[in-house]
Amino acid sequence: AAKETGRNGYAFYTREMTERVILAASSDREVRRALAEDELVLFYQPQISMETGRLEGMEALIRWRHPVRGLLGPAEIIPAAERGGFIIDIGDWVVAEACRQIRRWRECGLPPIRVAVNVSAQQMRNGRLLRAVEGALAETGISPDSLEIEITESMLQNEEECIATLHALKGLGVTLAIDDFGTGYSCLSSLKSLPIQRLKIDRAFIQGIPGDLNDMAIAEAIIAMAHRLRLSVVAEGVETEAHMEFLRALGCEGVQGFFHARPMPASDVPDFVAGGITDSRAPRRR
Ligand code: C2E
Ligand code: MG
Ligand code: MG
Ligand code: MG
């Protein structure tokens, strides 16, 4: 529908769409077909350095260019793929595609861009993620430190295999981040022993700033703890100048959210890097 098409000519999916879609959730078979027919794509959302105001990385977020329903988000893809047992195939594709994109951006003359990818718990098993990362690094020849892997706290629960995978990934030179920090079942002791470089504060805690004293206390405590552990922090869901001010005062290193940019197709990234992308709905500061 026309109102779902952004000014840059591509569609955004909105919360209403996500909710509507729960009723019409896609079947495993449809998602498998989408993967086979190359309908899955990665969008990229900038992560901005608080210190310099410049792009320091991108998070790759999966989308489905559905021939009839338009642009669909992860909720339409990931649960079906986990159910259908092919989340690992999708995960392999995401890693390979992100690495190819890093290389394409290099080839068109952009400065090195780090890309973070999300992974599912099943990928941590049987060395699958490790093989995908090794294969993609070898195929593309990109520098390993331009790839970041985002895991969630729940993956770390008593998962020896997961922990071994993290050490092996670190050994390859890949960066590791904990996503949605503060919303899972945290095991704080794992933070001191795991080869993690970054924490991402879940946007649930950012949304209440300013005003919600509990959210502010939690965000502040996470940042202070991370810094004492020599981890850097990225805040997710940064939407307003008030969020920026609060996070800047606490020394949060990176910010990601609609304040700076929505997830965008890879083809928009060169313009964004050049300062040319304007998102009419987000005030910009660059
Ligand atoms: P996530 O990894 O925590 O990703 C951040 C989500 O927050 C993204 O939603 C992004 O579009 C959204 N977001 C970013 N800035 C803002 C903001 O300022 N305000 C608000 N309200 N939202 C913001 P998205 O793309 O729908 O992804 C949802 C989740 O799906 C991700 O959460 C991640 O857990 C999962 N996901 C996405 N791509 C992949 C993938 O390739 N593989 C796997 N396994 N999971 C994925
Ligand atoms: Mg993430
Ligand atoms: Mg997150
Ligand atoms: Mg999240």
PDB file of C-alpha atoms and ligand atoms in Angstrom, residues 179-180 202-203 236, ligand 4:
ATOM      1  CA  ASP A 179      22.441  -8.014  22.580  1.00  0.00           C
ATOM      2  CA  ASP A 180      19.346  -6.888  24.479  1.00  0.00           C
ATOM      3  CA  ASP A 202      18.032  -3.131  25.378  1.00  0.00           C
ATOM      4  CA  ARG A 203      15.792  -0.380  24.134  1.00  0.00           C
ATOM      5  CA  GLU A 236      19.563   0.550  21.255  1.00  0.00           C
TER       6      GLU A 236
HETATM    7 MG    MG B   4      15.736  -6.370  20.822  1.00  0.00          MG
END
